[in-house]
Amino acid sequence: MTQKNIYLYLPIIMGILYIVPTPVGNMEDMTLRAIRILKEADVVLAEDTRTSGILLKHFDIKNHLISHHKFNEHGTSAGIVERLKAGQTVALVSDAGTPGISDPGFFLAREAARAGITVQTLPGPTACIPAVVSSGLPCDRFCFEGFIPQKKGRQTYLNSLKEETRTMVFYESPYRLLKTLNQFAEIFGEDRPVSVAREISKVHEEHVRGTLTEVIGHFKNIEPRGEIVIVLAGKENIKHKNKKLKDVEI
């Protein structure tokens, strides 16, 4: 057998798709492993190359960035899977936090897994978990709901959660926060315990806790700003409504 024929029988080693969390606020939350993977990857997929470019520059990571976001992922994922099949290492990042959690990532991870490619997600920053744990509400069982539909199906969606007994976690814009809290009060009751976390891991991080009525009153007087996470008590947790766990006086 010639040397040329030997190469024809060598197995193709497929690459790995790494899902890499990035800081939601504080750059010190970046893990050493995340930095190493981003440096070693053949290519880095970024939700916004400008935002991720700042991050990579901060950690002296000189790597090739490719735009990969919710508007183009259905068109670019096939080509990325081919790169992985050819043995390339690909790292996926979003603007902040863990890709796939209310950010692009799910579709590519699914397509890679279907193709038999190894998908590894690094542990790292996310706004959801700190908000839940700091809320003072039960966190042994909770459901992550992400962003609420803005228009179509919004009321139906919220009504479907009326009997939910687990603590619920939502992401929200500061511009829609009061509207959402008022809808919660109408559907879940004004006395339902809630915690609103904003600017997780940033200098002005804040947690406002109380009943929906109390927290609504707080944000009527103080304009909400920054990234918002709402942690709402489930139906079975209403018995805790008189136990006020406050970080901010409201």
GROMACS .gro file of C-alpha atoms in nm:
model
  250
    1MET     CA    1   0.000   0.000   0.000
    2THR     CA    2   0.145   0.335  -0.100
    3GLN     CA    3   0.176   0.632   0.132
    4LYS     CA    4  -0.089   0.810  -0.075
    5ASN     CA    5  -0.339   0.529  -0.012
    6ILE     CA    6  -0.266   0.528   0.360
    7TYR     CA    7  -0.384   0.889   0.386
    8LEU     CA    8  -0.711   0.797   0.219
    9TYR     CA    9  -0.795   0.566   0.507
   10LEU     CA   10  -0.714   0.809   0.789
   11PRO     CA   11  -1.027   0.892   0.990
   12ILE     CA   12  -1.158   1.250   0.977
   13ILE     CA   13  -1.154   1.404   1.323
   14MET     CA   14  -1.441   1.647   1.356
   15GLY     CA   15  -1.404   1.975   1.540
   16ILE     CA   16  -1.583   2.092   1.854
   17LEU     CA   17  -1.845   2.363   1.889
   18TYR     CA   18  -1.785   2.556   2.211
   19ILE     CA   19  -2.064   2.770   2.356
   20VAL     CA   20  -1.874   3.039   2.546
   21PRO     CA   21  -2.043   3.265   2.805
   22THR     CA   22  -1.918   3.622   2.830
   23PRO     CA   23  -1.961   3.880   3.110
   24VAL     CA   24  -2.302   4.041   3.159
   25GLY     CA   25  -2.136   4.338   3.325
   26ASN     CA   26  -1.809   4.291   3.507
   27MET     CA   27  -1.514   4.187   3.290
   28GLU     CA   28  -1.371   3.997   3.589
   29ASP     CA   29  -1.649   3.741   3.543
   30MET     CA   30  -1.473   3.609   3.232
   31THR     CA   31  -1.330   3.265   3.309
   32LEU     CA   32  -0.975   3.155   3.233
   33ARG     CA   33  -1.110   2.864   3.029
   34ALA     CA   34  -1.328   3.094   2.820
   35ILE     CA   35  -1.026   3.310   2.736
   36ARG     CA   36  -0.822   3.002   2.639
   37ILE     CA   37  -1.095   2.859   2.416
   38LEU     CA   38  -1.144   3.191   2.237
   39LYS     CA   39  -0.770   3.213   2.174
   40GLU     CA   40  -0.745   2.855   2.046
   41ALA     CA   41  -1.057   2.848   1.828
   42ASP     CA   42  -1.018   2.857   1.450
   43VAL     CA   43  -1.305   3.103   1.432
   44VAL     CA   44  -1.529   3.293   1.679
   45LEU     CA   45  -1.896   3.344   1.595
   46ALA     CA   46  -2.032   3.667   1.742
   47GLU     CA   47  -2.383   3.807   1.776
   48ASP     CA   48  -2.234   4.154   1.718
   49THR     CA   49  -1.874   4.164   1.598
   50ARG     CA   50  -1.830   4.520   1.727
   51THR     CA   51  -1.934   4.430   2.082
   52SER     CA   52  -1.735   4.106   2.085
   53GLY     CA   53  -1.440   4.283   1.926
   54ILE     CA   54  -1.414   4.504   2.235
   55LEU     CA   55  -1.419   4.197   2.458
   56LEU     CA   56  -1.152   4.015   2.259
   57LYS     CA   57  -0.931   4.323   2.252
   58HIS     CA   58  -0.963   4.357   2.631
   59PHE     CA   59  -0.827   4.004   2.679
   60ASP     CA   60  -0.572   4.033   2.397
   61ILE     CA   61  -0.749   3.770   2.189
   62LYS     CA   62  -0.653   3.805   1.824
   63ASN     CA   63  -0.898   3.582   1.646
   64HIS     CA   64  -1.118   3.590   1.339
   65LEU     CA   65  -1.476   3.701   1.409
   66ILE     CA   66  -1.775   3.599   1.197
   67SER     CA   67  -2.119   3.753   1.242
   68HIS     CA   68  -2.376   3.499   1.364
   69HIS     CA   69  -2.710   3.628   1.493
   70LYS     CA   70  -3.082   3.553   1.491
   71PHE     CA   71  -3.130   3.715   1.151
   72ASN     CA   72  -2.872   3.506   0.966
   73GLU     CA   73  -2.824   3.187   1.171
   74HIS     CA   74  -3.052   2.978   0.949
   75GLY     CA   75  -2.839   3.071   0.651
   76THR     CA   76  -2.492   3.046   0.807
   77SER     CA   77  -2.528   2.737   1.027
   78ALA     CA   78  -2.489   2.486   0.742
   79GLY     CA   79  -2.152   2.633   0.647
   80ILE     CA   80  -2.038   2.636   1.009
   81VAL     CA   81  -2.134   2.269   1.049
   82GLU     CA   82  -1.919   2.193   0.744
   83ARG     CA   83  -1.627   2.373   0.908
   84LEU     CA   84  -1.676   2.158   1.217
   85LYS     CA   85  -1.696   1.840   1.009
   86ALA     CA   86  -1.365   1.940   0.851
   87GLY     CA   87  -1.203   1.950   1.194
   88GLN     CA   88  -1.218   2.319   1.282
   89THR     CA   89  -1.281   2.438   1.637
   90VAL     CA   90  -1.560   2.695   1.654
   91ALA     CA   91  -1.647   2.919   1.951
   92LEU     CA   92  -1.985   3.090   1.976
   93VAL     CA   93  -2.041   3.402   2.188
   94SER     CA   94  -2.332   3.642   2.228
   95ASP     CA   95  -2.320   4.007   2.332
   96ALA     CA   96  -2.337   3.907   2.699
   97GLY     CA   97  -2.410   3.598   2.906
   98THR     CA   98  -2.459   3.244   2.783
   99PRO     CA   99  -2.553   3.197   2.414
  100GLY     CA  100  -2.882   3.015   2.363
  101ILE     CA  101  -3.045   3.172   2.670
  102SER     CA  102  -3.263   3.438   2.503
  103ASP     CA  103  -2.973   3.482   2.259
  104PRO     CA  104  -2.868   3.307   1.934
  105GLY     CA  105  -2.720   2.962   1.988
  106PHE     CA  106  -2.995   2.703   2.004
  107PHE     CA  107  -3.028   2.650   1.628
  108LEU     CA  108  -2.655   2.602   1.566
  109ALA     CA  109  -2.615   2.375   1.870
  110ARG     CA  110  -2.903   2.160   1.746
  111GLU     CA  111  -2.767   2.136   1.391
  112ALA     CA  112  -2.418   2.051   1.514
  113ALA     CA  113  -2.550   1.783   1.750
  114ARG     CA  114  -2.759   1.633   1.469
  115ALA     CA  115  -2.443   1.609   1.260
  116GLY     CA  116  -2.269   1.413   1.534
  117ILE     CA  117  -2.043   1.702   1.633
  118THR     CA  118  -1.939   1.751   1.994
  119VAL     CA  119  -2.106   2.054   2.153
  120GLN     CA  120  -1.957   2.178   2.479
  121THR     CA  121  -2.099   2.467   2.682
  122LEU     CA  122  -1.863   2.634   2.925
  123PRO     CA  123  -2.001   2.729   3.267
  124GLY     CA  124  -2.009   3.104   3.304
  125PRO     CA  125  -2.199   3.431   3.336
  126THR     CA  126  -2.574   3.461   3.302
  127ALA     CA  127  -2.817   3.716   3.449
  128CYS     CA  128  -3.081   3.454   3.532
  129ILE     CA  129  -2.916   3.256   3.812
  130PRO     CA  130  -2.783   3.551   4.022
  131ALA     CA  131  -3.127   3.715   4.002
  132VAL     CA  132  -3.306   3.400   4.121
  133VAL     CA  133  -3.065   3.322   4.405
  134SER     CA  134  -3.062   3.684   4.527
  135SER     CA  135  -3.440   3.724   4.509
  136GLY     CA  136  -3.520   3.569   4.844
  137LEU     CA  137  -3.781   3.355   4.669
  138PRO     CA  138  -3.765   2.974   4.653
  139CYS     CA  139  -3.504   2.870   4.397
  140ASP     CA  140  -3.505   2.493   4.444
  141ARG     CA  141  -3.759   2.480   4.159
  142PHE     CA  142  -3.804   2.761   3.908
  143CYS     CA  143  -3.896   2.810   3.542
  144PHE     CA  144  -3.719   3.043   3.304
  145GLU     CA  145  -3.965   3.226   3.077
  146GLY     CA  146  -3.728   3.476   2.913
  147PHE     CA  147  -3.880   3.768   2.724
  148ILE     CA  148  -4.259   3.796   2.724
  149PRO     CA  149  -4.429   3.834   2.383
  150GLN     CA  150  -4.471   4.207   2.324
  151LYS     CA  151  -4.802   4.198   2.138
  152LYS     CA  152  -4.950   3.888   1.975
  153GLY     CA  153  -5.037   3.621   2.230
  154ARG     CA  154  -4.912   3.821   2.530
  155GLN     CA  155  -5.233   3.800   2.734
  156THR     CA  156  -5.285   3.433   2.652
  157TYR     CA  157  -4.926   3.358   2.746
  158LEU     CA  158  -4.953   3.531   3.084
  159ASN     CA  159  -5.288   3.366   3.160
  160SER     CA  160  -5.125   3.027   3.098
  161LEU     CA  161  -4.895   3.095   3.395
  162LYS     CA  162  -5.170   3.171   3.650
  163GLU     CA  163  -5.149   2.825   3.805
  164GLU     CA  164  -4.769   2.799   3.788
  165THR     CA  165  -4.639   2.700   4.133
  166ARG     CA  166  -4.269   2.743   4.063
  167THR     CA  167  -4.079   3.069   4.089
  168MET     CA  168  -4.083   3.235   3.746
  169VAL     CA  169  -3.800   3.429   3.581
  170PHE     CA  170  -3.850   3.688   3.307
  171TYR     CA  171  -3.625   3.921   3.111
  172GLU     CA  172  -3.765   4.265   3.041
  173SER     CA  173  -3.674   4.602   2.894
  174PRO     CA  174  -3.669   4.895   3.140
  175TYR     CA  175  -3.909   5.076   2.903
  176ARG     CA  176  -4.172   4.802   2.942
  177LEU     CA  177  -4.110   4.716   3.307
  178LEU     CA  178  -4.403   4.908   3.459
  179LYS     CA  179  -4.642   4.780   3.193
  180THR     CA  180  -4.536   4.424   3.266
  181LEU     CA  181  -4.556   4.461   3.644
  182ASN     CA  182  -4.904   4.612   3.619
  183GLN     CA  183  -5.015   4.320   3.400
  184PHE     CA  184  -4.868   4.080   3.655
  185ALA     CA  185  -5.069   4.251   3.929
  186GLU     CA  186  -5.391   4.212   3.727
  187ILE     CA  187  -5.330   3.845   3.648
  188PHE     CA  188  -5.141   3.712   3.953
  189GLY     CA  189  -5.270   3.949   4.219
  190GLU     CA  190  -5.131   4.269   4.370
  191ASP     CA  191  -4.989   4.087   4.674
  192ARG     CA  192  -4.778   3.840   4.473
  193PRO     CA  193  -4.412   3.862   4.591
  194VAL     CA  194  -4.165   3.977   4.329
  195SER     CA  195  -3.800   4.076   4.298
  196VAL     CA  196  -3.673   4.303   4.023
  197ALA     CA  197  -3.300   4.280   3.964
  198ARG     CA  198  -3.126   4.530   3.743
  199GLU     CA  199  -2.771   4.575   3.619
  200ILE     CA  200  -2.656   4.230   3.740
  201SER     CA  201  -2.277   4.225   3.796
  202LYS     CA  202  -2.245   4.596   3.717
  203VAL     CA  203  -2.153   4.890   3.941
  204HIS     CA  204  -2.515   4.992   4.001
  205GLU     CA  205  -2.658   4.643   4.060
  206GLU     CA  206  -2.985   4.664   4.253
  207HIS     CA  207  -3.256   4.427   4.379
  208VAL     CA  208  -3.601   4.567   4.457
  209ARG     CA  209  -3.817   4.322   4.653
  210GLY     CA  210  -4.172   4.331   4.782
  211THR     CA  211  -4.527   4.274   4.662
  212LEU     CA  212  -4.616   4.371   4.308
  213THR     CA  213  -4.798   4.677   4.444
  214GLU     CA  214  -4.490   4.788   4.639
  215VAL     CA  215  -4.246   4.733   4.354
  216ILE     CA  216  -4.475   4.912   4.106
  217GLY     CA  217  -4.485   5.208   4.344
  218HIS     CA  218  -4.106   5.210   4.366
  219PHE     CA  219  -4.057   5.224   3.990
  220LYS     CA  220  -4.325   5.488   3.947
  221ASN     CA  221  -4.106   5.715   4.157
  222ILE     CA  222  -3.768   5.596   4.029
  223GLU     CA  223  -3.727   5.545   3.655
  224PRO     CA  224  -3.604   5.191   3.581
  225ARG     CA  225  -3.277   5.171   3.389
  226GLY     CA  226  -3.041   4.901   3.266
  227GLU     CA  227  -3.086   4.529   3.209
  228ILE     CA  228  -3.387   4.391   3.398
  229VAL     CA  229  -3.464   4.046   3.540
  230ILE     CA  230  -3.802   3.989   3.709
  231VAL     CA  231  -3.832   3.702   3.956
  232LEU     CA  232  -4.196   3.631   4.041
  233ALA     CA  233  -4.321   3.398   4.312
  234GLY     CA  234  -4.524   3.098   4.201
  235LYS     CA  235  -4.880   3.042   4.318
  236GLU     CA  236  -4.782   2.806   4.600
  237ASN     CA  237  -4.539   3.064   4.737
  238ILE     CA  238  -4.803   3.328   4.813
  239LYS     CA  239  -4.794   3.216   5.177
  240HIS     CA  240  -4.456   3.393   5.200
  241LYS     CA  241  -4.601   3.730   5.096
  242ASN     CA  242  -4.589   3.879   5.445
  243LYS     CA  243  -4.220   3.796   5.488
  244LYS     CA  244  -4.058   4.102   5.336
  245LEU     CA  245  -3.702   4.045   5.223
  246LYS     CA  246  -3.580   4.385   5.118
  247ASP     CA  247  -3.258   4.517   4.976
  248VAL     CA  248  -3.410   4.851   4.874
  249GLU     CA  249  -3.664   5.028   5.094
  250ILE     CA  250  -3.986   5.072   4.897
   0.00000   0.00000   0.00000
